[in-house]
Coordinates of C-alpha atoms in Angstrom, one line a residue:
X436 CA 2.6 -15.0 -1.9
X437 CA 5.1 -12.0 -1.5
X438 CA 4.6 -8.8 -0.9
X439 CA 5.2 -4.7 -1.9
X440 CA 5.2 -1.9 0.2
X441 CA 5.5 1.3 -1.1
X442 CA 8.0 3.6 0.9
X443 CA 9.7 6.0 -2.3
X444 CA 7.5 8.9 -1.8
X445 CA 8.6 12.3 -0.9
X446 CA 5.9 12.3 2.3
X447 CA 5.1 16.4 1.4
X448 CA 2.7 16.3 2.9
X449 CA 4.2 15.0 6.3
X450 CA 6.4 17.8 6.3
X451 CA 8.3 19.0 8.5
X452 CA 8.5 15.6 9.9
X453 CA 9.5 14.0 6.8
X454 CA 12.3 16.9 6.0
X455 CA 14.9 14.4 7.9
X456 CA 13.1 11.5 8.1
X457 CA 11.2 9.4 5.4
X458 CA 7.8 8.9 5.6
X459 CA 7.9 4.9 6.1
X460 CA 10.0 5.8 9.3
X461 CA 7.9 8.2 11.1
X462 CA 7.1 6.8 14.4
X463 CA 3.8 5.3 15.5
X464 CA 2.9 3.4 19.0
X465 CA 6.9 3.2 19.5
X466 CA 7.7 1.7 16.3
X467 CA 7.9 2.6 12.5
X468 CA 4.9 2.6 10.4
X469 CA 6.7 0.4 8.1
X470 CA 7.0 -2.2 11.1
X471 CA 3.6 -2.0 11.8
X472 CA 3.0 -3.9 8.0
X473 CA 6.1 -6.0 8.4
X474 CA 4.7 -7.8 11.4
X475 CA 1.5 -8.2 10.0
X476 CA 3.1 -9.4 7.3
X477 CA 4.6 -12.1 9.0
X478 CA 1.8 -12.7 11.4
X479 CA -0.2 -13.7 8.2
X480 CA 3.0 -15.6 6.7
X481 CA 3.7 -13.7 3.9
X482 CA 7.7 -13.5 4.3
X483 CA 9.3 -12.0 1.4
X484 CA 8.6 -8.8 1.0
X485 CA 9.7 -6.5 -2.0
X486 CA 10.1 -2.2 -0.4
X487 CA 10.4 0.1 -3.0
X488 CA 12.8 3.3 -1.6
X489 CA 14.0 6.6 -3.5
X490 CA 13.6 9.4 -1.2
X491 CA 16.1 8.8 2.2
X492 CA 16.7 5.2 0.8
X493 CA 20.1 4.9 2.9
X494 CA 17.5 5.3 6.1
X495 CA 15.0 2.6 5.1
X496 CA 17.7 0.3 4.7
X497 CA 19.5 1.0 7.3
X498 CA 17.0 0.7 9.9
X499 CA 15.2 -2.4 8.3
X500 CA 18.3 -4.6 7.3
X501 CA 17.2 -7.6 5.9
X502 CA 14.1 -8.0 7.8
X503 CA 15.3 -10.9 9.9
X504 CA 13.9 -9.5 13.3
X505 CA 10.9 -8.7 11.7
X506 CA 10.4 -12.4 10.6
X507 CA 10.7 -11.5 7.2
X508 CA 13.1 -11.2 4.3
X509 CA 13.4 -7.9 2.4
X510 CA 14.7 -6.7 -0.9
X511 CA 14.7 -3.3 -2.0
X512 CA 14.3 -1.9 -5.2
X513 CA 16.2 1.2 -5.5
X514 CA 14.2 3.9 -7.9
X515 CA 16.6 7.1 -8.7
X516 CA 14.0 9.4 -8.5
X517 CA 10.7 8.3 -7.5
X518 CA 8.3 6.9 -10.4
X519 CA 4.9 6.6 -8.6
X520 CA 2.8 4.2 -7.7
X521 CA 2.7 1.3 -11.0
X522 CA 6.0 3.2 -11.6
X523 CA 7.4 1.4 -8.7
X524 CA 5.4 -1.8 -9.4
X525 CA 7.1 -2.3 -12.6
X526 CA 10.2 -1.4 -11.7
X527 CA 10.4 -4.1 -9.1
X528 CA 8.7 -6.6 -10.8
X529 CA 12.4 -8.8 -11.5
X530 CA 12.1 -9.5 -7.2
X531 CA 8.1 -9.7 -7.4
X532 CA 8.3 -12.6 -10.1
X533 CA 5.1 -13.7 -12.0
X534 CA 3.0 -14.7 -10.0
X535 CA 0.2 -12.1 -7.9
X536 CA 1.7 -10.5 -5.1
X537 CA 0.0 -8.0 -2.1
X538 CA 0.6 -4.3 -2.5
X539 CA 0.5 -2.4 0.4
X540 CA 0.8 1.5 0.3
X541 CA 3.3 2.5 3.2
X542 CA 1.3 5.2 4.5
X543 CA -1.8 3.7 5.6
X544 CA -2.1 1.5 8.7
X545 CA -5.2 -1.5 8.7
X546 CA -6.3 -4.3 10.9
X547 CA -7.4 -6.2 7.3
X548 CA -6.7 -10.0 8.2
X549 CA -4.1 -10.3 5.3
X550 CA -4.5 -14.1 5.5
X551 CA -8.3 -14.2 4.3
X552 CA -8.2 -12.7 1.1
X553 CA -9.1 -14.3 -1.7
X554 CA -6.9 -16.0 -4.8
X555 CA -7.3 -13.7 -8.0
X556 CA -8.0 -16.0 -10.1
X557 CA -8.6 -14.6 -13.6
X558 CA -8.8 -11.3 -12.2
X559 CA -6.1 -8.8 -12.5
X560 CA -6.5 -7.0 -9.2
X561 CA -8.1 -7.7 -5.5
X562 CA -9.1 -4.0 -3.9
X563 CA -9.3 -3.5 0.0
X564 CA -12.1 -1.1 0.2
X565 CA -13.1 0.9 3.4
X566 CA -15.8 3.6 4.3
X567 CA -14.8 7.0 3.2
X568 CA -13.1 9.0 5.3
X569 CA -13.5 12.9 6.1
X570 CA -11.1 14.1 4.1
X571 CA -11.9 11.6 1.2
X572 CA -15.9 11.6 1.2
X573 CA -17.3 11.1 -2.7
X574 CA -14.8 7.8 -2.6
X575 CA -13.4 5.8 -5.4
X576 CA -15.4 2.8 -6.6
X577 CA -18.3 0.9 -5.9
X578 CA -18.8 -2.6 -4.5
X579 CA -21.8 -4.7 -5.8
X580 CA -23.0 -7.6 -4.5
X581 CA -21.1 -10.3 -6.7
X582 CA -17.9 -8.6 -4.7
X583 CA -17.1 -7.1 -8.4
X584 CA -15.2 -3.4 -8.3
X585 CA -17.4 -0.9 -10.6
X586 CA -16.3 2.3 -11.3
X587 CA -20.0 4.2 -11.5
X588 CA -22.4 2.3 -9.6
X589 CA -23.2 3.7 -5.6
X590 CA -23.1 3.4 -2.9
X591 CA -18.8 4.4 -2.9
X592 CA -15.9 3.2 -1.4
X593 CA -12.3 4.2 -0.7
X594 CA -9.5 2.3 -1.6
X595 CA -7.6 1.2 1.6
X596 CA -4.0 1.0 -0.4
X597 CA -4.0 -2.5 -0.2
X598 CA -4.7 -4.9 -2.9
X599 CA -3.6 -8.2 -4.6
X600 CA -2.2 -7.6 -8.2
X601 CA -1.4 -9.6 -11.1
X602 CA 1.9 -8.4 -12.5
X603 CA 0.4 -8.6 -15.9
X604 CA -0.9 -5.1 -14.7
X605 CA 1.6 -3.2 -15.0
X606 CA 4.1 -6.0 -17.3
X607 CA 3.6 -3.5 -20.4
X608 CA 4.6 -0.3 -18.9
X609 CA 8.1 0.9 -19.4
X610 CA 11.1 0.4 -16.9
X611 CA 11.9 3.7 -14.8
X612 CA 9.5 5.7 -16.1
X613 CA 6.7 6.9 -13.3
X614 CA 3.1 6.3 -14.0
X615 CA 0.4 6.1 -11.8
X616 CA -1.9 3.1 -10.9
X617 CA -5.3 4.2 -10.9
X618 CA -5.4 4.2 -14.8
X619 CA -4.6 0.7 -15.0
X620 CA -6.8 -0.1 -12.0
X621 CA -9.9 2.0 -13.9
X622 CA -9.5 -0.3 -17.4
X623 CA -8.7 -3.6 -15.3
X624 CA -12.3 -2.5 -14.0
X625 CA -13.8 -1.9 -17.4
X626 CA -12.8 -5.3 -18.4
X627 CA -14.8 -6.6 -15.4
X628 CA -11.3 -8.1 -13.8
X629 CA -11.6 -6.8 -10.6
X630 CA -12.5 -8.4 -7.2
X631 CA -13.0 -6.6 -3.7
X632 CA -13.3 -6.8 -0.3
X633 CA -14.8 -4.4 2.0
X634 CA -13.4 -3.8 5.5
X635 CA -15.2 -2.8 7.8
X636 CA -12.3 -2.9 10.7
X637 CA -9.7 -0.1 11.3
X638 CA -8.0 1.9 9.1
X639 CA -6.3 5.2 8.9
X640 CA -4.6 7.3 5.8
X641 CA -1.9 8.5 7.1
X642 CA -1.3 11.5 5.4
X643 CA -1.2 14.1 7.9
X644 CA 0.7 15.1 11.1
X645 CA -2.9 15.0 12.7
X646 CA -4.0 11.9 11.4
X647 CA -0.7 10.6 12.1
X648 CA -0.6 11.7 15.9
X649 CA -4.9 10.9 16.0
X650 CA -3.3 6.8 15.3
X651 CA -0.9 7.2 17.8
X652 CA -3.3 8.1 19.9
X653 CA -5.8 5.4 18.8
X654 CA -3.2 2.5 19.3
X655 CA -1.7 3.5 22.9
X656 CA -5.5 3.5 23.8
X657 CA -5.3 7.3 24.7

C-alpha cells in the first residue's frame, strides 16, 4: 500500500510560526511533524509515500529529499496554489496509482498501529475515528456496531485525518481544481461504503501553537 500526506496548506492558523516555515516543518520532540508520520510509515512498511506541497514547497523538499533516511521513498506532487483536501488527492492520483492507498493529514500526530487496519474491500473509504476533542466536541460521524461510518446516528466521533481511500473517490473530480473531501466522504457514506475504526490511543490536531507546544510537551514526557 502507499501512502499521502497532506503538507500544501497555508498553516493560518499556525501563524506566526508558519510565516517562514510550513506547517509540515514545524518542530515537534526534536524532529518535524512530517517525520513523526514518515517513520511510522516505515515502521508499519508502507514505503512509498506520495506529499502533496504548494505553500513553501522548495522547504519540504529540501529538507525531506527523497526519503531515503527516513526508510522511505517520496514523490511530490507539486499543486500551484493549493486545491484542498480531495483537490490534492486527485491531483496526485498519476503517483498514487489505482489501487487504495492511506491518507494521512499532515497536521495531526497518532499512535494508530497503521499496520492493523483493515483491506477496503468494496468500500470506498476506511475512517480513523477518535473521541472528540475540546475544541471539536459535537464530532463528525457515528460508529455503529457493524464498524459501518453513519452520518446521523450517536453516539459521535471525530475524524482523526487518517483514512484508507479508494481512488475511485475522488477519480471524477477535475485536475487542479480545489474541492474538499468531506462531500465525497458524506455520499460514500450514504451509499453505505464506508468502514471505521475507532482509536482509542493518542492523538492530537495540531492546529494550534498551544496544542502544538501541549504535544511537545506530551512526547518529551514533560
Amino acid at each position: 500500500m502507499k501512502a499521502m500526506i497532506l503538507a500544501a496548506g497555508l498553516g493560518k492558523r499556525m501563524r506566526p510560526l508558519t510565516d517562514h516555515c510550513p506547517k509540515p516543518l514545524l518542530t515537534v520532540a526534536d524532529k518535524p511533524l512530517i517525520v513523526h508520520h514518515l517513520e511510522r510509515l516505515a515502521a508499519a512498511g508502507i514505503t512509498d509515500v506520495v506529499i502533496n506541497v504548494s505553500y513553501r514547497a522548495e522547504q519540504i523538499v529540501e529538507a525531506l529529499g527523497d526519503g531515503q533516511r527516513f526508510g522511505v521513498s517520496l514523490a511530490f506532487s507539486h499543486e500551484t496554489t493549493p486545491l484542498e483536501t480531495a483537490g490534492g488527492i486527485r491531483h496526485a492520483l498519476p503517483l498514487l496509482g489505482d489501487a487504495p492507498f492511506l491518507l494521512i493529514n499532515g497536521d495531526v500526530w497518532c499512535d494508530v498501529a497503521l499496520e492493523t487496519l483493515p483491506e477496503l474491500r468494496d468500500d470506498l473509504a476506511h475512517l480513523i475515528l477518535v473521541d472528540n476533542p475540546d475544541h471539536h466536541a459535537e464530532g463528525d460521524f457515528a460508529l455503529d456496531d457493524a464498524g459501518r461510518v453513519r452520518l446521523e446516528s450517536t453516539p459521535r466521533l471525530t475524524y482523526a485525518g487518517l483514512a484508507i481511500l479508494d481512488p475511485a473517490l475522488v477519480a471524477s473530480l477535475p485536475d487542479d481544481s480545489p474541492a474538499k473531501l468531506a462531500p465525497l466522504l458524506r455520499e460514500a457514506i450514504m451509499a453505505g461504503r464506508t468502514g471505521g475504526t475507532h482509536h482509542r490511543g493518542g492523538w492530537v490536531d495540531v492546529g494550534t501553537p498551544e496544542r502544538l507546544e501541549a504535544l511537545d510537551a506530551h512526547l518529551r514526557g514533560i
